[in-house]
Short mmCIF file of C-alpha atoms and ligand atoms in Angstrom, two decimals:
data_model
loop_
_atom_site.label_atom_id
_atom_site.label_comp_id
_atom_site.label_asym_id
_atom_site.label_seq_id
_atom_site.Cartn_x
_atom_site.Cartn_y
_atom_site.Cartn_z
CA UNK A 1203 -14.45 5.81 13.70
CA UNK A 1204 -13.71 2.46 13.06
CA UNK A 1205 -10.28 2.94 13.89
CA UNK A 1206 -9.01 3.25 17.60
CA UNK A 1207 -5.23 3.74 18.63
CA UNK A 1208 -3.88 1.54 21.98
CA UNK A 1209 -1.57 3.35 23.62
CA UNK A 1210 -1.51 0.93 26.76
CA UNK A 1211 2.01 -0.90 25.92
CA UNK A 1212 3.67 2.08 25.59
CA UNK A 1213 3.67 2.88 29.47
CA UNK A 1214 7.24 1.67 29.90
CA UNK A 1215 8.56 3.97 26.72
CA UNK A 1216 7.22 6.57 27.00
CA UNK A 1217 5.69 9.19 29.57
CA UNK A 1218 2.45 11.80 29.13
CA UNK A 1219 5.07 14.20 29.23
CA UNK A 1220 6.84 13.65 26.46
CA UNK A 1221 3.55 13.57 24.74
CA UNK A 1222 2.59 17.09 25.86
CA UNK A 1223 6.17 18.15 25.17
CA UNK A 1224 5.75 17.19 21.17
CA UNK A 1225 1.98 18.55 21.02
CA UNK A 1226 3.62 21.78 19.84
CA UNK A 1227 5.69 20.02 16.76
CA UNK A 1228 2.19 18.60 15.79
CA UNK A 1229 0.57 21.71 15.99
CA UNK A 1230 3.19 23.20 13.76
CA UNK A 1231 2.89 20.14 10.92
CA UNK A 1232 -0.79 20.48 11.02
CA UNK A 1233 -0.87 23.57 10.52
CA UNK A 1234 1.60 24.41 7.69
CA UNK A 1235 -0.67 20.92 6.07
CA UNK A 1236 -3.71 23.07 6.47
CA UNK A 1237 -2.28 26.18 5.13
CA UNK A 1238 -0.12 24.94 2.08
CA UNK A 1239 2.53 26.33 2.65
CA UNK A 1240 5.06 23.56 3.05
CA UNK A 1241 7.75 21.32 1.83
CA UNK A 1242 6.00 19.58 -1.32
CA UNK A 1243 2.74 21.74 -0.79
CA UNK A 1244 1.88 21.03 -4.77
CA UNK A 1245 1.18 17.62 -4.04
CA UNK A 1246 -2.02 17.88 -1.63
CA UNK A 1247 -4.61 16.99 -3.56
CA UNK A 1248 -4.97 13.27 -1.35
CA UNK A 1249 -5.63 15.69 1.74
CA UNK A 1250 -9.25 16.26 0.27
CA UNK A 1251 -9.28 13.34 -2.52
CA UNK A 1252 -12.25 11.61 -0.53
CA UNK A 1253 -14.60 14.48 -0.95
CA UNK A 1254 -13.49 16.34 -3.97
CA UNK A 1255 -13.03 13.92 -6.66
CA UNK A 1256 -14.16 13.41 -9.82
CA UNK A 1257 -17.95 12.15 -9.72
CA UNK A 1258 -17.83 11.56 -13.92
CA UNK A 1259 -14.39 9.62 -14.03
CA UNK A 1260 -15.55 7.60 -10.65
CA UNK A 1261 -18.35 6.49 -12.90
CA UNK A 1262 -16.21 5.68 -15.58
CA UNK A 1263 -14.06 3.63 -13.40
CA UNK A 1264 -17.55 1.45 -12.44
CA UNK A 1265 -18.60 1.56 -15.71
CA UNK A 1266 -14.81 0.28 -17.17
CA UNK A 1267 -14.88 -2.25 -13.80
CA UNK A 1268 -18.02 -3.85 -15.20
CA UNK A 1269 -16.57 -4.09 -18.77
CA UNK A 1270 -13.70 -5.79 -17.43
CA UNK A 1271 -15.37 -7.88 -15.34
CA UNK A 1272 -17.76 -9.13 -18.74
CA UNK A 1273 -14.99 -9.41 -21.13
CA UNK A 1274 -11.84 -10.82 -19.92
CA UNK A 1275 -10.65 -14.03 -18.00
CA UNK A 1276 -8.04 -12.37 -16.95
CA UNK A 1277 -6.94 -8.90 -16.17
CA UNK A 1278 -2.98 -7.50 -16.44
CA UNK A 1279 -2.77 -4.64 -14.31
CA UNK A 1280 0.91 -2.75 -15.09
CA UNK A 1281 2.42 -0.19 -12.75
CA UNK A 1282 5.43 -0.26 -10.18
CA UNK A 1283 5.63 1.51 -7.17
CA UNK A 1284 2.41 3.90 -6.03
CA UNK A 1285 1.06 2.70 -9.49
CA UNK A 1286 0.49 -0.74 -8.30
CA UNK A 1287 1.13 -1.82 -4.90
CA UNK A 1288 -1.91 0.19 -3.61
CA UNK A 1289 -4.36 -1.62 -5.54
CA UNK A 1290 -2.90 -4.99 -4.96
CA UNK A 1291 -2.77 -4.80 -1.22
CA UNK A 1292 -6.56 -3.58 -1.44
CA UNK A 1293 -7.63 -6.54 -3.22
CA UNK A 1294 -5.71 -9.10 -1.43
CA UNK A 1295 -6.97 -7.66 1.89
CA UNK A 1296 -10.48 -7.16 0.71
CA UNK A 1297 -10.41 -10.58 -0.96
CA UNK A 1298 -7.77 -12.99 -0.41
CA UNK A 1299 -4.11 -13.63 -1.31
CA UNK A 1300 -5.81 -16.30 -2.81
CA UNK A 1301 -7.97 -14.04 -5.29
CA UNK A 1302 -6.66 -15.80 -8.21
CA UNK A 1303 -7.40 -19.24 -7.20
CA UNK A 1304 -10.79 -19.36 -5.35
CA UNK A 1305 -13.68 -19.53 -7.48
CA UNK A 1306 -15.55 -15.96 -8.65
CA UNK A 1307 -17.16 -14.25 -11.30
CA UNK A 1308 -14.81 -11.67 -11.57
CA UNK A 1309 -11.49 -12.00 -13.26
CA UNK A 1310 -7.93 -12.89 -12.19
CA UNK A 1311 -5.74 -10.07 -11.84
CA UNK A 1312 -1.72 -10.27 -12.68
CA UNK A 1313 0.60 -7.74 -11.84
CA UNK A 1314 3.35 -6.99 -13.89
CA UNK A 1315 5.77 -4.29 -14.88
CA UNK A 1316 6.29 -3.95 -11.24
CA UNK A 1317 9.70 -6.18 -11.81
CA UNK A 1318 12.14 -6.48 -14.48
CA UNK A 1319 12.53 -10.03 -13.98
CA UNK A 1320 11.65 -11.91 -17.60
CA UNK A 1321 10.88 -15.77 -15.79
CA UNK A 1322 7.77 -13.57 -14.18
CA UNK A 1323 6.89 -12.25 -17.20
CA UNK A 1324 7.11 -15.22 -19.48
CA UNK A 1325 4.80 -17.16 -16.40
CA UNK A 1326 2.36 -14.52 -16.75
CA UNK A 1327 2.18 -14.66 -20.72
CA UNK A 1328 1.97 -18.40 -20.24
CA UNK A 1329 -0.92 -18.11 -17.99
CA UNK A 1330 -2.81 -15.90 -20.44
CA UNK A 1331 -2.60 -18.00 -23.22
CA UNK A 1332 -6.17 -19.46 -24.55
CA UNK A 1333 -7.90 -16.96 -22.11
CA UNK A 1334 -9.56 -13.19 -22.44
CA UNK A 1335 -7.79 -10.22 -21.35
CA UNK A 1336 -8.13 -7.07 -20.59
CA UNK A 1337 -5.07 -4.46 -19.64
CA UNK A 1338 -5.04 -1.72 -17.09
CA UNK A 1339 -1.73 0.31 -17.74
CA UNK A 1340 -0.79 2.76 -14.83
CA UNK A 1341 2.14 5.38 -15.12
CA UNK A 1342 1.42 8.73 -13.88
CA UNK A 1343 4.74 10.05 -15.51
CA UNK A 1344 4.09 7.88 -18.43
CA UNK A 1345 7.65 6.84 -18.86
CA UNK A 1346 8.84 4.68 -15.89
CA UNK A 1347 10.93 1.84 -17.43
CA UNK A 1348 9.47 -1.31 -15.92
CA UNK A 1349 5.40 -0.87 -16.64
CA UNK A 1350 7.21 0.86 -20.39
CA UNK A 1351 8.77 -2.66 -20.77
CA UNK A 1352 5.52 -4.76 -19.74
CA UNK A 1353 3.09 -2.44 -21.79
CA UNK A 1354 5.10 -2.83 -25.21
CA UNK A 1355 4.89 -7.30 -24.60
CA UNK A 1356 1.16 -7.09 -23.78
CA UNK A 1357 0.32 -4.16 -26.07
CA UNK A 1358 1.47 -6.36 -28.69
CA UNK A 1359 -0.31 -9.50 -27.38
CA UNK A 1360 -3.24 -8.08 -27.20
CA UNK A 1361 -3.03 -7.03 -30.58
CA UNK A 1362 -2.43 -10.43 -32.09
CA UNK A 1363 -4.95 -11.71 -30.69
CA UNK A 1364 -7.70 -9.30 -30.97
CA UNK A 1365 -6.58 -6.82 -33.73
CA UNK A 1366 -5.85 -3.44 -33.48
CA UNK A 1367 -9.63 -2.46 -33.02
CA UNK A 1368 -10.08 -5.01 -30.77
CA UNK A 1369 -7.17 -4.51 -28.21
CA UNK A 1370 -8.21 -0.81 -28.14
CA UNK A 1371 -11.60 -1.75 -26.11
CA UNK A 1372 -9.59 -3.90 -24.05
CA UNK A 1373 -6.55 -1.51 -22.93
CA UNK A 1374 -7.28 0.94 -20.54
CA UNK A 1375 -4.63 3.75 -19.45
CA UNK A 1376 -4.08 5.60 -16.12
CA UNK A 1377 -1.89 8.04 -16.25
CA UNK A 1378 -1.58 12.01 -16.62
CA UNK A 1379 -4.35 13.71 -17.94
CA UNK A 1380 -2.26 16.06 -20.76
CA UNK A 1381 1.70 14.82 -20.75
CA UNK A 1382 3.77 11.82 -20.62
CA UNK A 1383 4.54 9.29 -23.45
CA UNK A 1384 1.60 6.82 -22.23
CA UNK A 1385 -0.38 9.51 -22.50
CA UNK A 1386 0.56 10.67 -26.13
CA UNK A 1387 0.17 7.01 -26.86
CA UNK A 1388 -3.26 6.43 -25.81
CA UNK A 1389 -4.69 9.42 -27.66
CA UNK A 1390 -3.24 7.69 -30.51
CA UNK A 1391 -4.51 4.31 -30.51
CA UNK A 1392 -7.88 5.38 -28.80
CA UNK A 1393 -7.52 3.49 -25.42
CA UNK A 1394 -10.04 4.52 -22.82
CA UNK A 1395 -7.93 6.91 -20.30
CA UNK A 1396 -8.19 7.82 -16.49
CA UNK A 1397 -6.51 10.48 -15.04
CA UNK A 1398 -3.64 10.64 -11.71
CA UNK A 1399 -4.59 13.94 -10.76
CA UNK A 1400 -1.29 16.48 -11.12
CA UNK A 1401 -1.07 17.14 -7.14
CA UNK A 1402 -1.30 13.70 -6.22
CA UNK A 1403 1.84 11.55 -5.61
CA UNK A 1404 2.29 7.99 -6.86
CA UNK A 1405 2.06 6.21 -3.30
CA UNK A 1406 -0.84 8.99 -2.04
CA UNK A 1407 -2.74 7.41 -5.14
CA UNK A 1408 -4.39 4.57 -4.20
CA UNK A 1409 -7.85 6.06 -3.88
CA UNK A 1410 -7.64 7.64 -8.10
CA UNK A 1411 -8.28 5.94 -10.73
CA UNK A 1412 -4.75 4.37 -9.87
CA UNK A 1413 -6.16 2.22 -7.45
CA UNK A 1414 -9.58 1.81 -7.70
CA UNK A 1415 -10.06 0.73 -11.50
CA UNK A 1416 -8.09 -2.55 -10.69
CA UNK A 1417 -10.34 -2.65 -7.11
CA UNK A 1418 -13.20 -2.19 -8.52
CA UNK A 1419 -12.60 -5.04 -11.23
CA UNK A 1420 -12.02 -7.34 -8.56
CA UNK A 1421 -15.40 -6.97 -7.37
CA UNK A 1422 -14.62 -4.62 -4.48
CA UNK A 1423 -17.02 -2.05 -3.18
CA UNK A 1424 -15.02 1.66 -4.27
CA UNK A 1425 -18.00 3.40 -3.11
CA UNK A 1426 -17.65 2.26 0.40
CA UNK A 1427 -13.66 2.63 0.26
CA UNK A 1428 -14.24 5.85 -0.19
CA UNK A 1429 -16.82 6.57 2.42
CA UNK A 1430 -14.30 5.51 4.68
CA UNK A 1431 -11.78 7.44 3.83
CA UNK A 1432 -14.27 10.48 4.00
CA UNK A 1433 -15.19 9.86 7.16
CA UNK A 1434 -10.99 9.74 8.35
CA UNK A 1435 -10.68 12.67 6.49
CA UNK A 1436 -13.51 14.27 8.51
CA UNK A 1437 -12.42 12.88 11.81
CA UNK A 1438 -8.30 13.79 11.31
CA UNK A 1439 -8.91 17.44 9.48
CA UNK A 1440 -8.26 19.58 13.19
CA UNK A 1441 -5.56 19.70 15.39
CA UNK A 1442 -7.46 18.12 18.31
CA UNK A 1443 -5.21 15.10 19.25
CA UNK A 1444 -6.98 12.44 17.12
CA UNK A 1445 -5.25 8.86 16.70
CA UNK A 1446 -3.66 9.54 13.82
CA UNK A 1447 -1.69 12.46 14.75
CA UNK A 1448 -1.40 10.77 18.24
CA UNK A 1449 -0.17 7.72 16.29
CA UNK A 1450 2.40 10.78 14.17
CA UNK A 1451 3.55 11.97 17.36
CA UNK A 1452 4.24 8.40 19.01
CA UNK A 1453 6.59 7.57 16.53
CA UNK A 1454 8.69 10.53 16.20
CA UNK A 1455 9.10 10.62 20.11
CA UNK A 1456 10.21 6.81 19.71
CA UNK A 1457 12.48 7.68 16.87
CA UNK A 1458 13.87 10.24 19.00
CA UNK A 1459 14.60 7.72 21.19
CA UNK A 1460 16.88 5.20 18.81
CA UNK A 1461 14.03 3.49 17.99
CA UNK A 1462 14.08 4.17 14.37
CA UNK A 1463 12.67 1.14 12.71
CA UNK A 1464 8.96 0.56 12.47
CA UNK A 1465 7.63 -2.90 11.97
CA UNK A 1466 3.89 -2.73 10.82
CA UNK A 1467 2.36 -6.30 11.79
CA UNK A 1468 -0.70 -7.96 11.65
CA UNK A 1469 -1.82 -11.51 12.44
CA UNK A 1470 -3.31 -11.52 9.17
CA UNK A 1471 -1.76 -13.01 5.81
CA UNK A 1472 -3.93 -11.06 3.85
CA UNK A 1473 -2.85 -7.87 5.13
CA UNK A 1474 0.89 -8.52 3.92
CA UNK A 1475 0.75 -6.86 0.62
CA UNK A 1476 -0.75 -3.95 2.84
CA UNK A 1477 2.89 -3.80 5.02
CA UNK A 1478 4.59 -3.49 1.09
CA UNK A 1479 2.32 -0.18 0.47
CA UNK A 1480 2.92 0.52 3.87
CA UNK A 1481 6.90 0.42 3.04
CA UNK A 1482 6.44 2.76 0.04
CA UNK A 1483 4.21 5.29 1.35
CA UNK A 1484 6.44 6.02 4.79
CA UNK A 1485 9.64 4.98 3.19
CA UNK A 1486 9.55 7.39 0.38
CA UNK A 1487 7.69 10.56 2.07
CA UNK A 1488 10.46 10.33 5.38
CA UNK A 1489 13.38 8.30 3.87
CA UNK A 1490 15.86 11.57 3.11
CA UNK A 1491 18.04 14.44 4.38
CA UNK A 1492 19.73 11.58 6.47
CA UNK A 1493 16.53 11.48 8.12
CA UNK A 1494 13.45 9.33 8.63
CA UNK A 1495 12.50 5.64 10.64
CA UNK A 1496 13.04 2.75 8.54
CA UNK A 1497 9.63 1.25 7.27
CA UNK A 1498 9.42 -2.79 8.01
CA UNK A 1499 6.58 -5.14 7.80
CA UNK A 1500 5.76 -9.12 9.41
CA UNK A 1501 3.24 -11.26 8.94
CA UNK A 1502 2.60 -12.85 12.64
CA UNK A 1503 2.62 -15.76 13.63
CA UNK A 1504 4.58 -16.49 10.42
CA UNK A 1505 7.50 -14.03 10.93
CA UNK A 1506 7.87 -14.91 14.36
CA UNK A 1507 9.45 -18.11 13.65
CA UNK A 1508 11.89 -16.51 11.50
CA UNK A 1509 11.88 -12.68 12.65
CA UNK A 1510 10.78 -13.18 16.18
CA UNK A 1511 14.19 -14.21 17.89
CA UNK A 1512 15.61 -10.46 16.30
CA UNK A 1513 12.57 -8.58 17.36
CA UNK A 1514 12.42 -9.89 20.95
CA UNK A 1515 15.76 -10.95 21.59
CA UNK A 1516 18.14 -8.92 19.14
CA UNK A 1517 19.66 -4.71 18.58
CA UNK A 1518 16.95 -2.58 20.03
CA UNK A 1519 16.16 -0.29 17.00
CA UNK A 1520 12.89 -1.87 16.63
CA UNK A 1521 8.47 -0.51 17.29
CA UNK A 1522 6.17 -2.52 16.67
CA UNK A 1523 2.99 -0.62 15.13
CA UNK A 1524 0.42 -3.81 15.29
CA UNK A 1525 -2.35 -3.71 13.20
CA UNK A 1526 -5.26 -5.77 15.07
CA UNK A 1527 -8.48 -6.76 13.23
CA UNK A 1528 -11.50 -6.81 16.25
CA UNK A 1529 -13.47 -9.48 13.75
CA UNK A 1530 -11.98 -12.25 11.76
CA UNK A 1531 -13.53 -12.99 7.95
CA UNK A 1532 -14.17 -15.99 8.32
CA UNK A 1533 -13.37 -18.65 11.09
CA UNK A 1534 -12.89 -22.21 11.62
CA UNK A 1535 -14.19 -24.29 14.47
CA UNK A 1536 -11.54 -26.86 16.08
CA UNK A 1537 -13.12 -29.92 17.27
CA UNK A 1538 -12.70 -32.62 19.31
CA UNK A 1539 -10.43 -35.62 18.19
CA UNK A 1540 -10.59 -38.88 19.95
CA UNK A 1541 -7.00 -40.06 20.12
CA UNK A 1542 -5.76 -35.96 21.01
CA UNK A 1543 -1.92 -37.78 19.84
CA UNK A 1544 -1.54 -34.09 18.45
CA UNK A 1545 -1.98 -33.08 22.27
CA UNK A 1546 -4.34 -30.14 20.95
CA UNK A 1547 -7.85 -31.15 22.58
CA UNK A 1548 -7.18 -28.16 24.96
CA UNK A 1549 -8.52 -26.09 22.20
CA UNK A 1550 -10.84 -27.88 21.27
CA UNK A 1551 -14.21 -26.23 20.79
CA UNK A 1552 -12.60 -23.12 20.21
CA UNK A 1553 -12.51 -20.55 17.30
CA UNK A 1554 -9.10 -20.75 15.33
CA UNK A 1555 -9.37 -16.90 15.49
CA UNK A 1556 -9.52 -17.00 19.33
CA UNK A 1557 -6.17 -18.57 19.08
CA UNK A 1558 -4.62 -16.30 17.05
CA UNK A 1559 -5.55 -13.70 19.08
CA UNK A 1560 -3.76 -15.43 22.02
CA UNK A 1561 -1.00 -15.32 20.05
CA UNK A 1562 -1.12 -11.54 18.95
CA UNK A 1563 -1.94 -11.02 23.20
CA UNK A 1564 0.96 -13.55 24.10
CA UNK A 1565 3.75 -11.60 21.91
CA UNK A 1566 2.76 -7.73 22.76
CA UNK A 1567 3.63 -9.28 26.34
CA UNK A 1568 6.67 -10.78 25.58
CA UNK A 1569 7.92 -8.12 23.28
CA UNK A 1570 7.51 -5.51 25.21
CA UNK A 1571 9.04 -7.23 28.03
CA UNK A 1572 11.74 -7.26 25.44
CA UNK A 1573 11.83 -3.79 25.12
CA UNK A 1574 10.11 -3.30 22.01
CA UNK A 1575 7.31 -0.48 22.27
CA UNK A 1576 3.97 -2.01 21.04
CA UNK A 1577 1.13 0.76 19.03
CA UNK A 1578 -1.91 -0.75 18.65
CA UNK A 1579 -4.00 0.24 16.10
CA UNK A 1580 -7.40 -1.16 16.46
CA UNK A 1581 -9.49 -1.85 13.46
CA UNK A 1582 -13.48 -3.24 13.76
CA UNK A 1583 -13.41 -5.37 10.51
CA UNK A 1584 -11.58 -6.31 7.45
CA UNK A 1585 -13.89 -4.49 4.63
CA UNK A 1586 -13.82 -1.54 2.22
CA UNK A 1587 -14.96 1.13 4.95
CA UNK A 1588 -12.65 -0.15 7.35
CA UNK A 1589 -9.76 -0.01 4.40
CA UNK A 1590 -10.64 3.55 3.28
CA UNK A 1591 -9.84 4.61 6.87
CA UNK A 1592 -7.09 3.04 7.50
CA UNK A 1593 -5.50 3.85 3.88
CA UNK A 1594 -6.27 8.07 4.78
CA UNK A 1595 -5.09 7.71 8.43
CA UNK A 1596 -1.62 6.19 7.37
CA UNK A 1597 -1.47 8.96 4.55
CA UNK A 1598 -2.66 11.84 6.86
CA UNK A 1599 -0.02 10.55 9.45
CA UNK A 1600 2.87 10.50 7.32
CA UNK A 1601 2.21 13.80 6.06
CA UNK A 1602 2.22 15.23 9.50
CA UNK A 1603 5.24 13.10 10.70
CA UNK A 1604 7.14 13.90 7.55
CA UNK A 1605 6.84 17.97 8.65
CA UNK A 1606 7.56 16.88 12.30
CA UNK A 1607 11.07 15.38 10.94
CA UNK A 1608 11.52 18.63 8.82
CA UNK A 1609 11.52 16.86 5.24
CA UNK A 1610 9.22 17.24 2.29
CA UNK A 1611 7.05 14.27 2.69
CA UNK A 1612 6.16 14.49 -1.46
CA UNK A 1613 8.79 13.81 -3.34
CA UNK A 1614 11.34 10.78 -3.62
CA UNK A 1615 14.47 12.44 -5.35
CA UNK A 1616 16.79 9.07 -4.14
CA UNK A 1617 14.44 7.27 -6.53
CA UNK A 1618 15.82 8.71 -9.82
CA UNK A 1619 19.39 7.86 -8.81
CA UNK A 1620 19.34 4.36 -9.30
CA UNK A 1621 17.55 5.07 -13.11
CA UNK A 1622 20.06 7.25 -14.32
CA UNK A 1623 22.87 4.59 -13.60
CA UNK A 1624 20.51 2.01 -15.26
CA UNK A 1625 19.87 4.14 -18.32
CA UNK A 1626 23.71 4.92 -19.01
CA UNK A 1627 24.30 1.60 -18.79
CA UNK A 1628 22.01 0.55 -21.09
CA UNK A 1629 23.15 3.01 -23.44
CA UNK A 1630 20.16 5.14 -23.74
CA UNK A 1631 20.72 8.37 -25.64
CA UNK A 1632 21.73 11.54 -23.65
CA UNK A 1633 23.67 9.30 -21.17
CA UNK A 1634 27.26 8.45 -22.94
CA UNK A 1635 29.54 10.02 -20.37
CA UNK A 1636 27.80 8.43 -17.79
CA UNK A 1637 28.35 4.85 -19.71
CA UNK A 1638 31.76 4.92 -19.87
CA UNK A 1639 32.17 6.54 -16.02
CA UNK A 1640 29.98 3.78 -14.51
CA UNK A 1641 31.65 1.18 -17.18
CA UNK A 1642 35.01 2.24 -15.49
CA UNK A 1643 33.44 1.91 -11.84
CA UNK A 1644 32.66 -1.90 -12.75
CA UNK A 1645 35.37 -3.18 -13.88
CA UNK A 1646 37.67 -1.51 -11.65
CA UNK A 1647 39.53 -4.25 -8.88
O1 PA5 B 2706 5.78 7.34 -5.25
C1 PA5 B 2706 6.18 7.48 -6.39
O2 PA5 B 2706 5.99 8.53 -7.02
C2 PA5 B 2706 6.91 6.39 -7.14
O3 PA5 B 2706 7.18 5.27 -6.39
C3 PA5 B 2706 6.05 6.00 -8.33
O4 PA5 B 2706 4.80 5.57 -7.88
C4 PA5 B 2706 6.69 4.92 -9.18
O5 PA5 B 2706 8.00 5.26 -9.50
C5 PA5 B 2706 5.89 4.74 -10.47
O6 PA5 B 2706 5.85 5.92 -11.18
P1 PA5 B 2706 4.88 6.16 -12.39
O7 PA5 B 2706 3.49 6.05 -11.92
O8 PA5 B 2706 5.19 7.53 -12.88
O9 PA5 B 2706 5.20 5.10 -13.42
#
């Protein structure tokens, strides 16, 4: 495996003990994962997604990529949530957070529908004027407001510009693979569909169509994605104290402990958007029943000049689960500079990634010294086999820790509260009582 857990600055937090104490709890999760049996047992399907996909779609998905890829200048990919932030923190990661702006041959990707914010929206129909696009509209219920809102502007866009023929060839759909109103809709007009399989959740997605059309448009290997995350799927399927249910039963012993918010960090802008799917996929499979540890993310050294006083200094609810890449991208060589007024010739003839790892080695230190318990998870490189792992071992782990907390890791009933609210007040029919109830609520002193 490509992926190794460091347990070594967590000597001070915890003892072996309390390790073999929780082995049992593990046992138990793992177990009612393998059988089925649990909490949310109907959505499963990611346990095995790596090996037991579909080989005709995934071909469709290269074969759609490559389309994209030919046609358009620019590609709109529309989700919120699991149907979106998967793909975009694979392609910033794999690529850049600079994807759009360094030179390629493969198209620059906008995400929308992910907000409801019109200044974003009108930017991003700016941006596309005078150039090609393609869409790639994800909703695996079909009906989620914000991608809804997004679809019906570029739907119509598209349209204009190319005709109702011609937008048909450029609009491709993920989304259920029988109900939903997307779905409905693209059997009407003829768009070219992929399929969220029925037992897989929105933020367990990432390696369906979901994720990997987008991925795969941005020039990104999905073959080797998924080779990763079949060979974390082989190495995490038994209960033989692996990493990733080491990593599970770490953090429930911590949480047991006060520490109940988990900062995932790495020293690597790139891996930001990466923290945001981070946020969904523990957030929404632990965040209920009163119950769960509250998913954070930092860039380093960025956040530490802003977060860093908190984390080391601050209320001591805070782990640290540090992601640490073993090989940079790329690197830059620091030279020698005659005058040194910057003071900086110490460094010279050094790697710039050397001193960023002095500065990921320099905080675990300190912040543990702090009191803030430091996982390590170490990862060999930043590529698509490296990704697939990592993207199955955070998914296998929150499955098991979600069972070790007692919750149904699956589902995300807070989510719908905020909707319902939203939809009364916007007057949707079905929701008048609420209107005038919530109405009341606002303008009430
Ligand atoms: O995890 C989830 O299920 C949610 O966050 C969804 O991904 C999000 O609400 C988007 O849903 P949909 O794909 O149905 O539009």
């Amino acid at each position: 495996m490509s992926i190794k857990l460091q347990t070594k600055y967590l000597k001070n937090f915890i003892r072996d003990e309390e390790c073999k104490g929780i082995a049992p709890l593990i046992s138990a999760a793992h177990n009612t994962l393998e059988s089925r049996n649990g909490l949310g047992s109907d959505f499963l399907g990611w346990v095995t997604l790596p090996t037991d996909y579909d080989k005709e779609e995934f071909a469709r998905i290269k074969a759609a990529a490559e389309k994209i890829k030919k046609t358009c200048d620019v590609l709109i990919v529309i989700g919120i949530g699991g149907s979106y932030l998967g793909a975009r923190a694979a392609i910033e990661f794999l690529k850049s957070p600079l994807y759009n702006n360094i030179p390629k041959d493969t198209p620059d990707i906008f995400f929308v529908g992910n907000s409801i914010n019109p200044a974003y929206l009108n930017d991003v129909i700016k941006i596309c004027e005078g150039k090609d696009i393609c869409v790639n509209v994800i909703s695996k219920s079909g009906t989620t407001t914000e991608p809804a809102l997004a679809f019906r502007i570029f739907k119509q866009m598209l349209e204009k510009k190319y005709g109702k023929d011609g937008a048909k060839e450029r609009i491709f759909a993920t989304t259920d693979k029988a109900k939903g109103t997307l779905k409905e809709l693209s059997d009407t007009e003829g768009y070219e569909t992929f399929v969220v399989p029925d037992d897989v959740g929105g933020r367990f997605s990432v390696l369906t169509a979901v994720g990997l059309l987008p991925i795969a448009a941005a020039g990104c290997d999905i073959d080797k994605l998924m080779e990763g995350a079949r060979k974390a799927q082989n190495a995490y399927s038994k209960d033989d104290n692996n990493d990733c249910y080491k990593y599970a039963a770490i953090r429930n012993i911590l949480a047991r402990k006060g520490k109940t918010v988990e900062m995932l960090v790495s020293y690597d802008p790139a891996f930001t958007m990466m923290g945001e799917w981070f946020k969904q996929l523990f957030g929404e499979s632990e965040g209920k029943d009163n119950k769960g540890i509250f998913p954070a993310s930092a860039t380093f050294s960025t956040d530490l000049h802003s977060l860093g006083q908190f984390i080391q200094d601050g209320s001591k609810e805070i782990f640290e689960t540090v992601v640490d890449f073993a090989k940079p991208k790329t690197d830059l060589w620091l030279e020698d500079d005659e005058a040194n007024l910057d003071g900086l010739n110490f460094l010279t003839n050094q790697n710039m990634s050397v001193v960023n790892k002095k500065a990921f080695q320099g905080t675990v230190l300190a912040h543990t010294e702090g009191g803030v318990p430091n996982i390590i998870i170490e990862v060999e490189n930043s590529d698509e086999e490296n990704l697939g792992e990592l993207i199955y071992f955070f998914e296998k782990a929150v499955a098991i820790s979600g069972y070790m907390m007692g919750v149904n890791p699956f589902n995300q009933p807070g989510v719908e509260s905020y909707k319902k609210n939203m939809f009364a007040l916007l007057g949707k029919p079905g929701y008048e009582s609420a209107k005038a109830e919530l109405e009341a609520k606002l303008s009430a002193e």
